[in-house]
């Protein structure tokens, strides 16, 4: 079990930037900022028209930690507690789940909720409850 | 070109937000969900902050007829509440709880070049590909039947 410190100000500040990115994408290009849809459209969907805008977004997202380092002198902390097999199983489940559920934390949790979409509200409730239960089972019942 | 530079910068704002907020860090994400253990409530502030900007921001944006760099708004149109939506989201939550990464956290994390992030994103793409497989097979059957 890896302890992490309570960071309300950084988390709020980061959240404001995430919301800003969602608003900017809508104002400039008229799309919701859903990481699932952007990744799928860039890599997996055939004939979804112009992929360039999605690759431009992905390039920006990936350089986020590097610009963070310019300001703070170090990369953001990425501490992975899951084992390699758990990362693979978790990744597969996330991939299947977000495809059927048509979105993830950014698409449903931020953009959909901000549009007051009933679908996104229920999807967000579903994955939040499911994650709470999963973490309880994995950490406290299975002890992984 | 101006379009792509603008969109690159939008992606950068998102990636920076994910980095600063702690959403990039699986240990922090899992601790947010670990009410019975090492609970760290920080990430509630991430969604709170994001919605505090996105909700009023969208309302302002939608007063315009069209976005600045595209012909029209392209918003999700489905309103169906079904097992796909709720069950799919629940499966996503199981994966999120096991790995600690969601797609929006993992993609910026690729920039740290941690090998574990590449493993997760590969599995994520594998899962997304697998979930598309039934539709792909039925589509290729349909096109074979037509020809």
PDB file of C-alpha atoms in Angstrom:
ATOM      1  CA  UNK A   1       0.000   0.000   0.000  1.00  0.00           C
ATOM      2  CA  UNK A   2       1.496   3.266  -1.176  1.00  0.00           C
ATOM      3  CA  UNK A   3       0.562   6.342   0.853  1.00  0.00           C
ATOM      4  CA  UNK A   4       0.028   9.567  -1.081  1.00  0.00           C
ATOM      5  CA  UNK A   5      -0.350  13.024   0.429  1.00  0.00           C
ATOM      6  CA  UNK A   6      -3.527  15.107   0.280  1.00  0.00           C
ATOM      7  CA  UNK A   7      -3.031  17.778  -2.423  1.00  0.00           C
ATOM      8  CA  UNK A   8      -6.287  19.766  -2.684  1.00  0.00           C
ATOM      9  CA  UNK A   9      -4.734  22.841  -4.313  1.00  0.00           C
ATOM     10  CA  UNK A  10      -2.724  21.036  -6.992  1.00  0.00           C
ATOM     11  CA  UNK A  11      -5.655  18.730  -7.715  1.00  0.00           C
ATOM     12  CA  UNK A  12      -8.054  21.667  -7.981  1.00  0.00           C
ATOM     13  CA  UNK A  13      -5.595  23.588 -10.192  1.00  0.00           C
ATOM     14  CA  UNK A  14      -5.064  20.564 -12.440  1.00  0.00           C
ATOM     15  CA  UNK A  15      -8.828  20.060 -12.595  1.00  0.00           C
ATOM     16  CA  UNK A  16      -9.348  23.677 -13.684  1.00  0.00           C
ATOM     17  CA  UNK A  17      -6.869  23.104 -16.543  1.00  0.00           C
ATOM     18  CA  UNK A  18      -8.649  19.887 -17.585  1.00  0.00           C
ATOM     19  CA  UNK A  19     -11.952  21.802 -17.666  1.00  0.00           C
ATOM     20  CA  UNK A  20     -10.285  24.604 -19.619  1.00  0.00           C
ATOM     21  CA  UNK A  21      -8.987  22.131 -22.206  1.00  0.00           C
ATOM     22  CA  UNK A  22     -12.519  20.719 -22.602  1.00  0.00           C
ATOM     23  CA  UNK A  23     -13.970  24.209 -23.124  1.00  0.00           C
ATOM     24  CA  UNK A  24     -11.209  25.224 -25.560  1.00  0.00           C
ATOM     25  CA  UNK A  25     -11.693  22.096 -27.675  1.00  0.00           C
ATOM     26  CA  UNK A  26     -15.419  22.795 -27.876  1.00  0.00           C
ATOM     27  CA  UNK A  27     -14.905  26.484 -28.675  1.00  0.00           C
ATOM     28  CA  UNK A  28     -12.256  25.817 -31.328  1.00  0.00           C
ATOM     29  CA  UNK A  29     -13.244  22.510 -32.869  1.00  0.00           C
ATOM     30  CA  UNK A  30     -16.719  21.649 -31.585  1.00  0.00           C
ATOM     31  CA  UNK A  31     -15.862  18.290 -30.024  1.00  0.00           C
ATOM     32  CA  UNK A  32     -16.008  16.765 -26.555  1.00  0.00           C
ATOM     33  CA  UNK A  33     -12.631  16.036 -24.949  1.00  0.00           C
ATOM     34  CA  UNK A  34     -12.955  12.309 -24.369  1.00  0.00           C
ATOM     35  CA  UNK A  35      -9.631  10.456 -24.163  1.00  0.00           C
ATOM     36  CA  UNK A  36     -11.301   7.210 -25.282  1.00  0.00           C
ATOM     37  CA  UNK A  37     -12.846   8.699 -28.406  1.00  0.00           C
ATOM     38  CA  UNK A  38      -9.705  10.608 -29.339  1.00  0.00           C
ATOM     39  CA  UNK A  39      -7.501   7.516 -29.014  1.00  0.00           C
ATOM     40  CA  UNK A  40      -9.948   5.220 -30.808  1.00  0.00           C
ATOM     41  CA  UNK A  41     -10.483   7.717 -33.616  1.00  0.00           C
ATOM     42  CA  UNK A  42      -6.757   8.202 -34.127  1.00  0.00           C
ATOM     43  CA  UNK A  43      -5.660   4.571 -33.954  1.00  0.00           C
ATOM     44  CA  UNK A  44      -8.547   2.126 -34.439  1.00  0.00           C
ATOM     45  CA  UNK A  45     -11.339   3.662 -36.497  1.00  0.00           C
ATOM     46  CA  UNK A  46     -11.048   3.335 -40.245  1.00  0.00           C
ATOM     47  CA  UNK A  47     -12.458   6.036 -42.457  1.00  0.00           C
ATOM     48  CA  UNK A  48     -13.329   8.425 -39.618  1.00  0.00           C
ATOM     49  CA  UNK A  49     -12.208  11.311 -41.810  1.00  0.00           C
ATOM     50  CA  UNK A  50      -9.525  13.687 -40.617  1.00  0.00           C
ATOM     51  CA  UNK A  51      -7.391  11.992 -37.989  1.00  0.00           C
ATOM     52  CA  UNK A  52      -4.935  14.906 -37.793  1.00  0.00           C
ATOM     53  CA  UNK A  53      -6.837  16.827 -35.135  1.00  0.00           C
ATOM     54  CA  UNK A  54      -6.851  13.775 -32.867  1.00  0.00           C
ATOM     55  CA  UNK A  55      -3.107  13.207 -33.330  1.00  0.00           C
ATOM     56  CA  UNK A  56      -2.470  16.891 -32.575  1.00  0.00           C
ATOM     57  CA  UNK A  57      -4.398  16.512 -29.297  1.00  0.00           C
ATOM     58  CA  UNK A  58      -2.573  13.280 -28.424  1.00  0.00           C
ATOM     59  CA  UNK A  59       0.804  14.921 -29.095  1.00  0.00           C
ATOM     60  CA  UNK A  60      -0.151  17.756 -26.771  1.00  0.00           C
ATOM     61  CA  UNK A  61      -1.348  15.377 -24.052  1.00  0.00           C
ATOM     62  CA  UNK A  62       1.894  13.358 -24.122  1.00  0.00           C
ATOM     63  CA  UNK A  63       4.050  16.487 -23.830  1.00  0.00           C
ATOM     64  CA  UNK A  64       2.120  17.574 -20.698  1.00  0.00           C
ATOM     65  CA  UNK A  65       4.570  15.921 -18.261  1.00  0.00           C
ATOM     66  CA  UNK A  66       7.547  17.466 -20.098  1.00  0.00           C
ATOM     67  CA  UNK A  67       6.174  20.998 -19.784  1.00  0.00           C
ATOM     68  CA  UNK A  68       5.397  20.166 -16.131  1.00  0.00           C
ATOM     69  CA  UNK A  69       9.116  19.387 -15.760  1.00  0.00           C
ATOM     70  CA  UNK A  70      10.083  22.753 -17.297  1.00  0.00           C
ATOM     71  CA  UNK A  71       8.199  24.491 -14.487  1.00  0.00           C
ATOM     72  CA  UNK A  72       8.954  22.217 -11.533  1.00  0.00           C
ATOM     73  CA  UNK A  73      12.298  20.644 -12.442  1.00  0.00           C
ATOM     74  CA  UNK A  74      10.984  17.088 -12.244  1.00  0.00           C
ATOM     75  CA  UNK A  75       8.513  14.781 -13.966  1.00  0.00           C
ATOM     76  CA  UNK A  76       5.178  14.183 -12.201  1.00  0.00           C
ATOM     77  CA  UNK A  77       5.130  11.191  -9.886  1.00  0.00           C
ATOM     78  CA  UNK A  78       3.832   8.059 -11.635  1.00  0.00           C
ATOM     79  CA  UNK A  79       3.839   5.266  -9.046  1.00  0.00           C
ATOM     80  CA  UNK A  80       2.379   2.036 -10.416  1.00  0.00           C
ATOM     81  CA  UNK A  81       1.231  -0.283  -7.646  1.00  0.00           C
ATOM     82  CA  UNK A  82      -0.181  -2.962  -9.963  1.00  0.00           C
ATOM     83  CA  UNK A  83       1.949  -5.906 -11.099  1.00  0.00           C
ATOM     84  CA  UNK A  84       2.580  -6.432 -14.823  1.00  0.00           C
ATOM     85  CA  UNK A  85      -0.171  -9.080 -15.176  1.00  0.00           C
ATOM     86  CA  UNK A  86      -2.594  -6.750 -13.341  1.00  0.00           C
ATOM     87  CA  UNK A  87      -1.689  -3.893 -15.695  1.00  0.00           C
ATOM     88  CA  UNK A  88      -2.454  -6.110 -18.697  1.00  0.00           C
ATOM     89  CA  UNK A  89      -5.756  -7.408 -17.276  1.00  0.00           C
ATOM     90  CA  UNK A  90      -6.704  -3.909 -16.099  1.00  0.00           C
ATOM     91  CA  UNK A  91      -5.827  -2.402 -19.476  1.00  0.00           C
ATOM     92  CA  UNK A  92      -7.877  -4.983 -21.389  1.00  0.00           C
ATOM     93  CA  UNK A  93     -10.891  -4.445 -19.108  1.00  0.00           C
ATOM     94  CA  UNK A  94     -10.625  -0.657 -19.403  1.00  0.00           C
ATOM     95  CA  UNK A  95     -10.389  -0.972 -23.202  1.00  0.00           C
ATOM     96  CA  UNK A  96     -13.447  -3.243 -23.484  1.00  0.00           C
ATOM     97  CA  UNK A  97     -15.396  -1.236 -20.893  1.00  0.00           C
ATOM     98  CA  UNK A  98     -14.857   2.231 -22.349  1.00  0.00           C
ATOM     99  CA  UNK A  99     -15.731   0.934 -25.827  1.00  0.00           C
ATOM    100  CA  UNK A 100     -19.078  -0.529 -24.733  1.00  0.00           C
ATOM    101  CA  UNK A 101     -19.688   2.315 -22.290  1.00  0.00           C
ATOM    102  CA  UNK A 102     -18.763   4.853 -25.011  1.00  0.00           C
ATOM    103  CA  UNK A 103     -16.536   6.959 -22.804  1.00  0.00           C
ATOM    104  CA  UNK A 104     -14.338   7.313 -19.755  1.00  0.00           C
ATOM    105  CA  UNK A 105     -13.597   9.794 -16.979  1.00  0.00           C
ATOM    106  CA  UNK A 106     -12.883  12.686 -19.345  1.00  0.00           C
ATOM    107  CA  UNK A 107     -15.661  12.049 -21.872  1.00  0.00           C
ATOM    108  CA  UNK A 108     -18.485  11.091 -19.497  1.00  0.00           C
ATOM    109  CA  UNK A 109     -17.197  12.388 -16.150  1.00  0.00           C
ATOM    110  CA  UNK A 110     -16.182  15.865 -17.298  1.00  0.00           C
ATOM    111  CA  UNK A 111     -17.588  16.715 -20.745  1.00  0.00           C
ATOM    112  CA  UNK A 112     -20.827  14.711 -20.525  1.00  0.00           C
ATOM    113  CA  UNK A 113     -21.624  15.860 -16.986  1.00  0.00           C
ATOM    114  CA  UNK A 114     -20.873  19.463 -18.006  1.00  0.00           C
ATOM    115  CA  UNK A 115     -23.441  19.066 -20.811  1.00  0.00           C
ATOM    116  CA  UNK A 116     -25.888  17.649 -18.224  1.00  0.00           C
ATOM    117  CA  UNK A 117     -26.143  14.407 -20.228  1.00  0.00           C
ATOM    118  CA  UNK A 118     -28.207  11.793 -18.382  1.00  0.00           C
ATOM    119  CA  UNK A 119     -26.253   9.036 -20.144  1.00  0.00           C
ATOM    120  CA  UNK A 120     -22.941  10.434 -18.942  1.00  0.00           C
ATOM    121  CA  UNK A 121     -24.231  10.933 -15.401  1.00  0.00           C
ATOM    122  CA  UNK A 122     -25.335   7.286 -15.156  1.00  0.00           C
ATOM    123  CA  UNK A 123     -22.137   6.015 -16.812  1.00  0.00           C
ATOM    124  CA  UNK A 124     -20.057   8.037 -14.348  1.00  0.00           C
ATOM    125  CA  UNK A 125     -22.032   6.669 -11.378  1.00  0.00           C
ATOM    126  CA  UNK A 126     -21.546   3.157 -12.745  1.00  0.00           C
ATOM    127  CA  UNK A 127     -17.768   3.319 -13.179  1.00  0.00           C
ATOM    128  CA  UNK A 128     -17.198   5.210  -9.917  1.00  0.00           C
ATOM    129  CA  UNK A 129     -19.160   2.676  -7.843  1.00  0.00           C
ATOM    130  CA  UNK A 130     -17.501  -0.182  -9.706  1.00  0.00           C
ATOM    131  CA  UNK A 131     -14.018   1.239  -9.068  1.00  0.00           C
ATOM    132  CA  UNK A 132     -14.719   1.730  -5.337  1.00  0.00           C
ATOM    133  CA  UNK A 133     -15.859  -1.896  -5.079  1.00  0.00           C
ATOM    134  CA  UNK A 134     -12.943  -3.201  -7.163  1.00  0.00           C
ATOM    135  CA  UNK A 135     -10.316  -1.390  -5.080  1.00  0.00           C
ATOM    136  CA  UNK A 136     -11.913  -2.734  -1.893  1.00  0.00           C
ATOM    137  CA  UNK A 137     -11.897  -6.300  -3.260  1.00  0.00           C
ATOM    138  CA  UNK A 138      -8.372  -6.114  -4.702  1.00  0.00           C
ATOM    139  CA  UNK A 139      -6.770  -4.436  -1.675  1.00  0.00           C
ATOM    140  CA  UNK A 140      -8.697  -5.698   1.303  1.00  0.00           C
ATOM    141  CA  UNK A 141     -10.182  -9.051   0.286  1.00  0.00           C
ATOM    142  CA  UNK A 142      -7.513 -10.342  -2.092  1.00  0.00           C
ATOM    143  CA  UNK A 143      -4.661  -8.370  -0.509  1.00  0.00           C
ATOM    144  CA  UNK A 144      -2.967  -7.628  -3.857  1.00  0.00           C
TER     145      UNK A 144
ATOM    146  CA  UNK B   1      -1.482  24.487 -39.723  1.00  0.00           C
ATOM    147  CA  UNK B   2      -2.938  27.031 -37.305  1.00  0.00           C
ATOM    148  CA  UNK B   3      -5.647  24.479 -36.519  1.00  0.00           C
ATOM    149  CA  UNK B   4      -3.169  21.758 -35.582  1.00  0.00           C
ATOM    150  CA  UNK B   5      -0.997  24.070 -33.494  1.00  0.00           C
ATOM    151  CA  UNK B   6      -4.108  25.243 -31.599  1.00  0.00           C
ATOM    152  CA  UNK B   7      -5.269  21.677 -31.011  1.00  0.00           C
ATOM    153  CA  UNK B   8      -1.783  20.640 -29.927  1.00  0.00           C
ATOM    154  CA  UNK B   9      -1.885  23.411 -27.305  1.00  0.00           C
ATOM    155  CA  UNK B  10      -5.351  22.289 -26.134  1.00  0.00           C
ATOM    156  CA  UNK B  11      -3.979  18.762 -25.685  1.00  0.00           C
ATOM    157  CA  UNK B  12      -1.040  20.222 -23.805  1.00  0.00           C
ATOM    158  CA  UNK B  13      -3.327  22.098 -21.380  1.00  0.00           C
ATOM    159  CA  UNK B  14      -5.114  18.785 -20.733  1.00  0.00           C
ATOM    160  CA  UNK B  15      -1.837  16.860 -20.266  1.00  0.00           C
ATOM    161  CA  UNK B  16      -0.515  19.530 -17.941  1.00  0.00           C
ATOM    162  CA  UNK B  17      -3.750  19.451 -15.931  1.00  0.00           C
ATOM    163  CA  UNK B  18      -3.554  15.653 -15.633  1.00  0.00           C
ATOM    164  CA  UNK B  19       0.098  15.945 -14.525  1.00  0.00           C
ATOM    165  CA  UNK B  20      -0.484  18.652 -11.895  1.00  0.00           C
ATOM    166  CA  UNK B  21      -3.720  17.161 -10.550  1.00  0.00           C
ATOM    167  CA  UNK B  22      -2.312  13.721  -9.694  1.00  0.00           C
ATOM    168  CA  UNK B  23      -4.625  11.868 -12.089  1.00  0.00           C
ATOM    169  CA  UNK B  24      -1.422  10.757 -13.819  1.00  0.00           C
ATOM    170  CA  UNK B  25      -0.387   8.788 -10.718  1.00  0.00           C
ATOM    171  CA  UNK B  26      -2.039   5.341 -10.284  1.00  0.00           C
ATOM    172  CA  UNK B  27      -1.055   5.165  -6.597  1.00  0.00           C
ATOM    173  CA  UNK B  28      -2.973   8.396  -5.974  1.00  0.00           C
ATOM    174  CA  UNK B  29      -5.939   7.269  -8.066  1.00  0.00           C
ATOM    175  CA  UNK B  30      -6.239   3.972  -6.198  1.00  0.00           C
ATOM    176  CA  UNK B  31      -5.913   5.760  -2.853  1.00  0.00           C
ATOM    177  CA  UNK B  32      -8.829   7.998  -3.818  1.00  0.00           C
ATOM    178  CA  UNK B  33     -10.964   4.876  -4.154  1.00  0.00           C
ATOM    179  CA  UNK B  34      -9.559   3.159  -1.058  1.00  0.00           C
ATOM    180  CA  UNK B  35     -12.042   4.392   1.535  1.00  0.00           C
ATOM    181  CA  UNK B  36     -11.223   1.482   3.838  1.00  0.00           C
ATOM    182  CA  UNK B  37      -7.456   2.036   3.692  1.00  0.00           C
ATOM    183  CA  UNK B  38      -5.068   4.828   2.716  1.00  0.00           C
ATOM    184  CA  UNK B  39      -7.804   7.207   1.538  1.00  0.00           C
ATOM    185  CA  UNK B  40      -6.600  10.341  -0.285  1.00  0.00           C
ATOM    186  CA  UNK B  41      -9.600  12.518  -1.259  1.00  0.00           C
ATOM    187  CA  UNK B  42      -7.541  14.834  -3.532  1.00  0.00           C
ATOM    188  CA  UNK B  43      -9.026  13.623  -6.794  1.00  0.00           C
ATOM    189  CA  UNK B  44     -12.519  14.820  -5.873  1.00  0.00           C
ATOM    190  CA  UNK B  45     -11.026  18.296  -6.367  1.00  0.00           C
ATOM    191  CA  UNK B  46      -9.960  17.358  -9.906  1.00  0.00           C
ATOM    192  CA  UNK B  47     -13.466  16.579 -11.079  1.00  0.00           C
ATOM    193  CA  UNK B  48     -14.840  19.499  -9.065  1.00  0.00           C
ATOM    194  CA  UNK B  49     -12.362  21.913 -10.654  1.00  0.00           C
ATOM    195  CA  UNK B  50     -12.908  20.525 -14.149  1.00  0.00           C
ATOM    196  CA  UNK B  51     -16.701  20.817 -13.882  1.00  0.00           C
ATOM    197  CA  UNK B  52     -16.483  24.302 -12.328  1.00  0.00           C
ATOM    198  CA  UNK B  53     -14.836  25.440 -15.572  1.00  0.00           C
ATOM    199  CA  UNK B  54     -16.466  23.142 -18.131  1.00  0.00           C
ATOM    200  CA  UNK B  55     -20.099  23.686 -17.100  1.00  0.00           C
ATOM    201  CA  UNK B  56     -20.176  27.511 -17.390  1.00  0.00           C
ATOM    202  CA  UNK B  57     -17.597  27.372 -20.217  1.00  0.00           C
ATOM    203  CA  UNK B  58     -19.778  25.105 -22.372  1.00  0.00           C
ATOM    204  CA  UNK B  59     -22.784  27.356 -21.772  1.00  0.00           C
ATOM    205  CA  UNK B  60     -20.813  30.321 -23.094  1.00  0.00           C
ATOM    206  CA  UNK B  61     -19.481  28.346 -26.072  1.00  0.00           C
ATOM    207  CA  UNK B  62     -22.930  27.053 -27.074  1.00  0.00           C
ATOM    208  CA  UNK B  63     -24.166  30.631 -27.452  1.00  0.00           C
ATOM    209  CA  UNK B  64     -22.126  30.660 -30.657  1.00  0.00           C
ATOM    210  CA  UNK B  65     -23.475  29.164 -33.855  1.00  0.00           C
ATOM    211  CA  UNK B  66     -20.313  27.249 -34.687  1.00  0.00           C
ATOM    212  CA  UNK B  67     -16.828  26.589 -33.304  1.00  0.00           C
ATOM    213  CA  UNK B  68     -13.945  28.833 -34.410  1.00  0.00           C
ATOM    214  CA  UNK B  69     -11.994  26.291 -36.476  1.00  0.00           C
ATOM    215  CA  UNK B  70     -14.669  23.846 -37.682  1.00  0.00           C
ATOM    216  CA  UNK B  71     -17.963  24.027 -39.533  1.00  0.00           C
ATOM    217  CA  UNK B  72     -20.223  22.843 -36.738  1.00  0.00           C
ATOM    218  CA  UNK B  73     -20.424  21.314 -33.269  1.00  0.00           C
ATOM    219  CA  UNK B  74     -20.289  17.521 -33.328  1.00  0.00           C
ATOM    220  CA  UNK B  75     -21.810  16.357 -30.058  1.00  0.00           C
ATOM    221  CA  UNK B  76     -22.742  12.829 -28.986  1.00  0.00           C
ATOM    222  CA  UNK B  77     -26.389  12.317 -29.929  1.00  0.00           C
ATOM    223  CA  UNK B  78     -27.330   9.020 -28.253  1.00  0.00           C
ATOM    224  CA  UNK B  79     -29.699   9.199 -25.304  1.00  0.00           C
ATOM    225  CA  UNK B  80     -30.107   5.437 -24.866  1.00  0.00           C
ATOM    226  CA  UNK B  81     -29.692   4.129 -21.335  1.00  0.00           C
ATOM    227  CA  UNK B  82     -28.971   0.413 -21.686  1.00  0.00           C
ATOM    228  CA  UNK B  83     -26.878  -2.476 -20.441  1.00  0.00           C
ATOM    229  CA  UNK B  84     -24.060  -1.607 -22.871  1.00  0.00           C
ATOM    230  CA  UNK B  85     -23.671   1.818 -21.264  1.00  0.00           C
ATOM    231  CA  UNK B  86     -24.009   0.789 -17.616  1.00  0.00           C
ATOM    232  CA  UNK B  87     -22.304  -2.619 -17.920  1.00  0.00           C
ATOM    233  CA  UNK B  88     -19.488  -1.286 -20.107  1.00  0.00           C
ATOM    234  CA  UNK B  89     -18.850   1.515 -17.624  1.00  0.00           C
ATOM    235  CA  UNK B  90     -18.852  -0.985 -14.749  1.00  0.00           C
ATOM    236  CA  UNK B  91     -16.242  -3.109 -16.578  1.00  0.00           C
ATOM    237  CA  UNK B  92     -14.177   0.039 -17.139  1.00  0.00           C
ATOM    238  CA  UNK B  93     -14.337   0.653 -13.376  1.00  0.00           C
ATOM    239  CA  UNK B  94     -13.060  -2.848 -12.626  1.00  0.00           C
ATOM    240  CA  UNK B  95     -10.062  -2.266 -14.907  1.00  0.00           C
ATOM    241  CA  UNK B  96      -9.475   1.206 -13.462  1.00  0.00           C
ATOM    242  CA  UNK B  97      -9.482  -0.201  -9.931  1.00  0.00           C
ATOM    243  CA  UNK B  98      -7.063  -2.997 -10.867  1.00  0.00           C
ATOM    244  CA  UNK B  99      -4.550  -0.913 -12.848  1.00  0.00           C
ATOM    245  CA  UNK B 100      -5.049   2.603 -11.453  1.00  0.00           C
ATOM    246  CA  UNK B 101      -5.006   4.175 -14.933  1.00  0.00           C
ATOM    247  CA  UNK B 102      -7.941   5.541 -16.897  1.00  0.00           C
ATOM    248  CA  UNK B 103      -7.363   6.513 -20.568  1.00  0.00           C
ATOM    249  CA  UNK B 104      -7.138  10.249 -19.821  1.00  0.00           C
ATOM    250  CA  UNK B 105      -4.576   9.599 -17.087  1.00  0.00           C
ATOM    251  CA  UNK B 106      -2.518   7.045 -18.998  1.00  0.00           C
ATOM    252  CA  UNK B 107      -2.103   8.910 -22.308  1.00  0.00           C
ATOM    253  CA  UNK B 108      -0.296  11.933 -20.791  1.00  0.00           C
ATOM    254  CA  UNK B 109       1.670   9.512 -18.577  1.00  0.00           C
ATOM    255  CA  UNK B 110       3.262   8.090 -21.761  1.00  0.00           C
ATOM    256  CA  UNK B 111       5.333  11.282 -21.768  1.00  0.00           C
ATOM    257  CA  UNK B 112       7.201  10.115 -18.657  1.00  0.00           C
ATOM    258  CA  UNK B 113       8.468   7.113 -20.702  1.00  0.00           C
ATOM    259  CA  UNK B 114       7.724   4.692 -17.840  1.00  0.00           C
ATOM    260  CA  UNK B 115       7.618   1.201 -19.422  1.00  0.00           C
ATOM    261  CA  UNK B 116       4.587   0.237 -17.289  1.00  0.00           C
ATOM    262  CA  UNK B 117       2.525   2.991 -18.916  1.00  0.00           C
ATOM    263  CA  UNK B 118       3.333   1.611 -22.375  1.00  0.00           C
ATOM    264  CA  UNK B 119       2.274  -1.844 -21.211  1.00  0.00           C
ATOM    265  CA  UNK B 120      -1.031  -0.497 -19.905  1.00  0.00           C
ATOM    266  CA  UNK B 121      -1.753   1.553 -23.045  1.00  0.00           C
ATOM    267  CA  UNK B 122      -0.958  -1.465 -25.265  1.00  0.00           C
ATOM    268  CA  UNK B 123      -3.424  -3.580 -23.266  1.00  0.00           C
ATOM    269  CA  UNK B 124      -5.944  -0.710 -23.411  1.00  0.00           C
ATOM    270  CA  UNK B 125      -5.700  -0.619 -27.208  1.00  0.00           C
ATOM    271  CA  UNK B 126      -5.959  -4.419 -27.258  1.00  0.00           C
ATOM    272  CA  UNK B 127      -9.181  -4.260 -25.254  1.00  0.00           C
ATOM    273  CA  UNK B 128     -10.598  -1.520 -27.485  1.00  0.00           C
ATOM    274  CA  UNK B 129      -9.708  -3.604 -30.550  1.00  0.00           C
ATOM    275  CA  UNK B 130     -11.266  -6.765 -29.073  1.00  0.00           C
ATOM    276  CA  UNK B 131     -14.493  -4.928 -28.231  1.00  0.00           C
ATOM    277  CA  UNK B 132     -14.757  -3.832 -31.883  1.00  0.00           C
ATOM    278  CA  UNK B 133     -14.163  -7.348 -33.207  1.00  0.00           C
ATOM    279  CA  UNK B 134     -17.787  -8.625 -33.214  1.00  0.00           C
ATOM    280  CA  UNK B 135     -18.932  -5.572 -35.177  1.00  0.00           C
ATOM    281  CA  UNK B 136     -16.036  -5.910 -37.611  1.00  0.00           C
ATOM    282  CA  UNK B 137     -16.785  -9.595 -38.249  1.00  0.00           C
ATOM    283  CA  UNK B 138     -20.491  -8.948 -38.833  1.00  0.00           C
ATOM    284  CA  UNK B 139     -19.637  -6.029 -41.130  1.00  0.00           C
ATOM    285  CA  UNK B 140     -17.215  -8.115 -43.212  1.00  0.00           C
ATOM    286  CA  UNK B 141     -19.814 -10.925 -43.396  1.00  0.00           C
ATOM    287  CA  UNK B 142     -22.389  -8.456 -44.643  1.00  0.00           C
ATOM    288  CA  UNK B 143     -20.051  -7.132 -47.314  1.00  0.00           C
ATOM    289  CA  UNK B 144     -19.124 -10.694 -48.417  1.00  0.00           C
ATOM    290  CA  UNK B 145     -22.803 -11.574 -48.672  1.00  0.00           C
ATOM    291  CA  UNK B 146     -23.433  -8.532 -50.839  1.00  0.00           C
ATOM    292  CA  UNK B 147     -20.674  -9.313 -53.337  1.00  0.00           C
TER     293      UNK B 147
END
